[in-house]
Amino acid sequence: MADSEGGFSDPSILENLVASYGVVGAVVFGALVPLLFSIILVGKKKVKQRGVPVEVGDELGFAMRNSRYTELVEVPWEGATTIAALFEQSCTKHSRDPFLGTRKLINREFVTAGDGRKFEKVHLGEYQWETYGEIFNRACNFASGLIKLGHNVDSHVAIFSDTQAEWLIAFQGCFRQNITIVTIYASLGEDALIHSLNETQISTLICDSKQLKKLASISSRLEILKNVIYFDNDGTASDSGFSGDLRNWTVSSFSEVEKLGKENPVHPRLPSKTDIAVVMYTSGSTGLPKGVMMTHGNIVATAAAVMTVIPELGSKDIYLAYLPLAHVFELAAEIVMMSAGVAIGYGSALTLTDTSNKIKKGTKGDASMLKPTLMATVPAILDRVRDGVLKQVEAKGGLAKKLFNIGYKRRLAAVEGSWFGAWGLERVFWDAIVFKKIRSLLGGRIRFMLCGGAPLSGDTQRFINICMGAPIGQGYGLTETCAGATFTEPDDPNVGHVGPPLPCAFIKLVSWEEGGYKTSDKPMPRGEVVIGGFSITAGYFNNEEKTKEVYKVDERGMRWFYTGDIGQFQPNGCLEIIDRKKDIVKLQHGEYISLGKVEAALMGSNYVDNIMVYADPLHNYCVALVVPSHQVLEEWAEAAGIKYKDFSELCNKEEAVGEVQQSLSKVAKAAKLDKFETPAKIKLVAEQWTPESGLVTAALKLKREQIKNKFKDDLVKLYERSM
Ligand SMILES: *[C@@H]1O[C@H](CO)[C@@H](O)[C@H](O)[C@H]1NC(C)=O
Ligand SMILES: *[C@@H]1O[C@H](CO)[C@@H](O)[C@H](O)[C@H]1NC(C)=O
Ligand SMILES: *[C@@H]1O[C@H](CO)[C@@H](O)[C@H](O)[C@H]1NC(C)=O
């Protein structure tokens, strides 16, 4: 995922923009027309109430529901109480509509970069589609094949693979036989994988051919595993060299299992809504991963609720799927798409755009081939898109930059005045001259983007709104709440919040006295975010203690999950996440420091690519580990005449540390941080923090414990040396 921004650093984005459109006309238009329109500005719109207070069984806290629904939503339509029922009914209803699309591999080659590293480049063809009817038959065949293969229906099946069509087919197939699926993040390490498979007693593992190769080295530690099924659609499996000498596993290809099932049909054995559909292993920020048990009812409720938010969702839509399906956000999104009869085209983060790392030069990326109308993203990707576009604009300079800035300001004014769409002619003009090129990066037809996984900054949200010309539905939720908690509404022009409760859940704030957040706070009630309703999952697999700690059932029988996030309700009922319990440290003199808040502020320095603030409760100040931006720091070093062999040597230079520290102090001051919130000492870390390194999650959130562990000596030194 980290590489997906590759496509947005295409140096030709703004090229020819100015040349091909009348420059003088543009500037005149940009200056005069707005002036004219400003005169006819009308007054402010009335604020729409999106969330309203609701009484819940539990006296504790302050609860809110979606204003559009007085009762919680549980199903998208009557009778669709399980994912299996939802799938079957949707496939019947849309049987002739395209459902899953995959690009055929035309060829694959390796290029060697200047430094000797080898890169894979692929040339991918057009999307090949299968209809809802065809996919339904494949899922049924797979289900039968699985039973014929000897899988015991009372044991679980694990899927460990990159996102692809067969993932969803295997998933639906298992539900035809009431089999629980275990999913595991592909970015989790070997130990986490072994732990998850062992804890859930997996006898059948479904994986892609890339993962298949890795299994060989850990086979001796997978005692219970009997069957391995691998996806053989990418043309590499046949030569994967997976020899049969690995214990006594039965290794079959996905198509073999489908064929077996087609020849030996087995009666379906459908689940009920309270049966566990998925045990989803997520990276805990500490220790071993936890398996969250989701019922069919949980996932269906989230899907039903999200469907009410995306405007005019239907079979005319095309969704680009590329985020990991082992993550609840992507899984929920694809179930939503399936329920609405949307066509889902599969891609990957490394092949997303024409200039993505893995795309062969001169051939098309997934987005420009698919021309999707909908896609899901995570904030880290959108931040990079924004930075990429801004860098382009900066690099172009001159007139192109001026035009972009005027166009952006004009659109911003229109959007912020909730004028979305009202500026007919001017909007068309700016779209043509500035934004069309940027939009074409993602195929040019995006009409709605879903964003989740972490909070999105208001600036980025605006930027993407304007440049992509589409609203962003920002979702807030956790694996434990099956994603569904809050979702911003597309007609809401405001940023900086995560929307009102989804119709499937209530959101409650509970005072956290110790941390200083109370529901009686003015002007807005604040407290720990607690989520209740149909999307609240059944708890952690094999861990009753932890389950009891964070899940509660109230006297009316409603399940609530305590998130550990701190939030506040805006006057219109939208939730704003302002902090995280875990990330607040009480310093020696009793002040509370919010690490996340300080980090967000310090990210404002150009030098900072990533940063982790660390506060030792035995001191009265904080320190920080900073991953500096290579480009910015190197440019500074050159200008300052600093000599160095490589980047890590530069990071150790006192001058470099001093320069970055000074920049941080400046940013801290501008953000009105207190003295104890400004890092007293910093260390520059040359290496990037990536999900592969285990220092950030798949959604690029910091894994504090892991980072702290890796740099523990440095942190000790930072405290020793300071003041
Ligand atoms: C698998 O789990 C069992 C207990 O259920 C434990 O005794 C065993 O050591 C585990 N094996 C591995 C490889 O983790
Ligand atoms: C595989 O099966 C054979 C015979 O069925 C048995 O002797 C052998 O111990 C098994 N190997 C493993 C690694 O389980
Ligand atoms: C589905 O499987 C679970 C676990 O094996 C079982 O408890 C449940 O009764 C099954 N559901 C139905 C409807 O048969």
PDB file of C-alpha atoms and ligand atoms in Angstrom, residues 194-195 198-199 201 221-224, ligand 1:
ATOM      1  CA  ILE A 194       1.525 -19.512  12.907  1.00  0.00           C
ATOM      2  CA  HIS A 195      -0.161 -18.304  16.084  1.00  0.00           C
ATOM      3  CA  ASN A 198      -2.741 -22.787  15.427  1.00  0.00           C
ATOM      4  CA  GLU A 199      -5.141 -20.950  17.728  1.00  0.00           C
ATOM      5  CA  GLN A 201      -7.048 -25.072  14.543  1.00  0.00           C
ATOM      6  CA  ARG A 221       5.220 -25.641  12.903  1.00  0.00           C
ATOM      7  CA  LEU A 222       1.786 -26.073  11.311  1.00  0.00           C
ATOM      8  CA  GLU A 223       0.802 -29.290  13.010  1.00  0.00           C
ATOM      9  CA  ILE A 224      -2.910 -29.440  12.286  1.00  0.00           C
TER      10      ILE A 224
HETATM   11  C1  LIG B   1      -0.337 -24.751  19.137  1.00  0.00           C
HETATM   12  O1  LIG B   1      -1.253 -24.661  20.195  1.00  0.00           O
HETATM   13  C2  LIG B   1      -1.062 -25.604  21.234  1.00  0.00           C
HETATM   14  C3  LIG B   1      -2.133 -25.405  22.264  1.00  0.00           C
HETATM   15  O2  LIG B   1      -3.378 -25.267  21.674  1.00  0.00           O
HETATM   16  C4  LIG B   1       0.313 -25.434  21.834  1.00  0.00           C
HETATM   17  O3  LIG B   1       0.543 -26.435  22.789  1.00  0.00           O
HETATM   18  C5  LIG B   1       1.366 -25.513  20.741  1.00  0.00           C
HETATM   19  O4  LIG B   1       2.640 -25.254  21.277  1.00  0.00           O
HETATM   20  C6  LIG B   1       1.075 -24.534  19.634  1.00  0.00           C
HETATM   21  N1  LIG B   1       2.024 -24.718  18.552  1.00  0.00           N
HETATM   22  C7  LIG B   1       2.666 -23.703  17.969  1.00  0.00           C
HETATM   23  C8  LIG B   1       3.592 -24.068  16.871  1.00  0.00           C
HETATM   24  O5  LIG B   1       2.495 -22.550  18.299  1.00  0.00           O
END
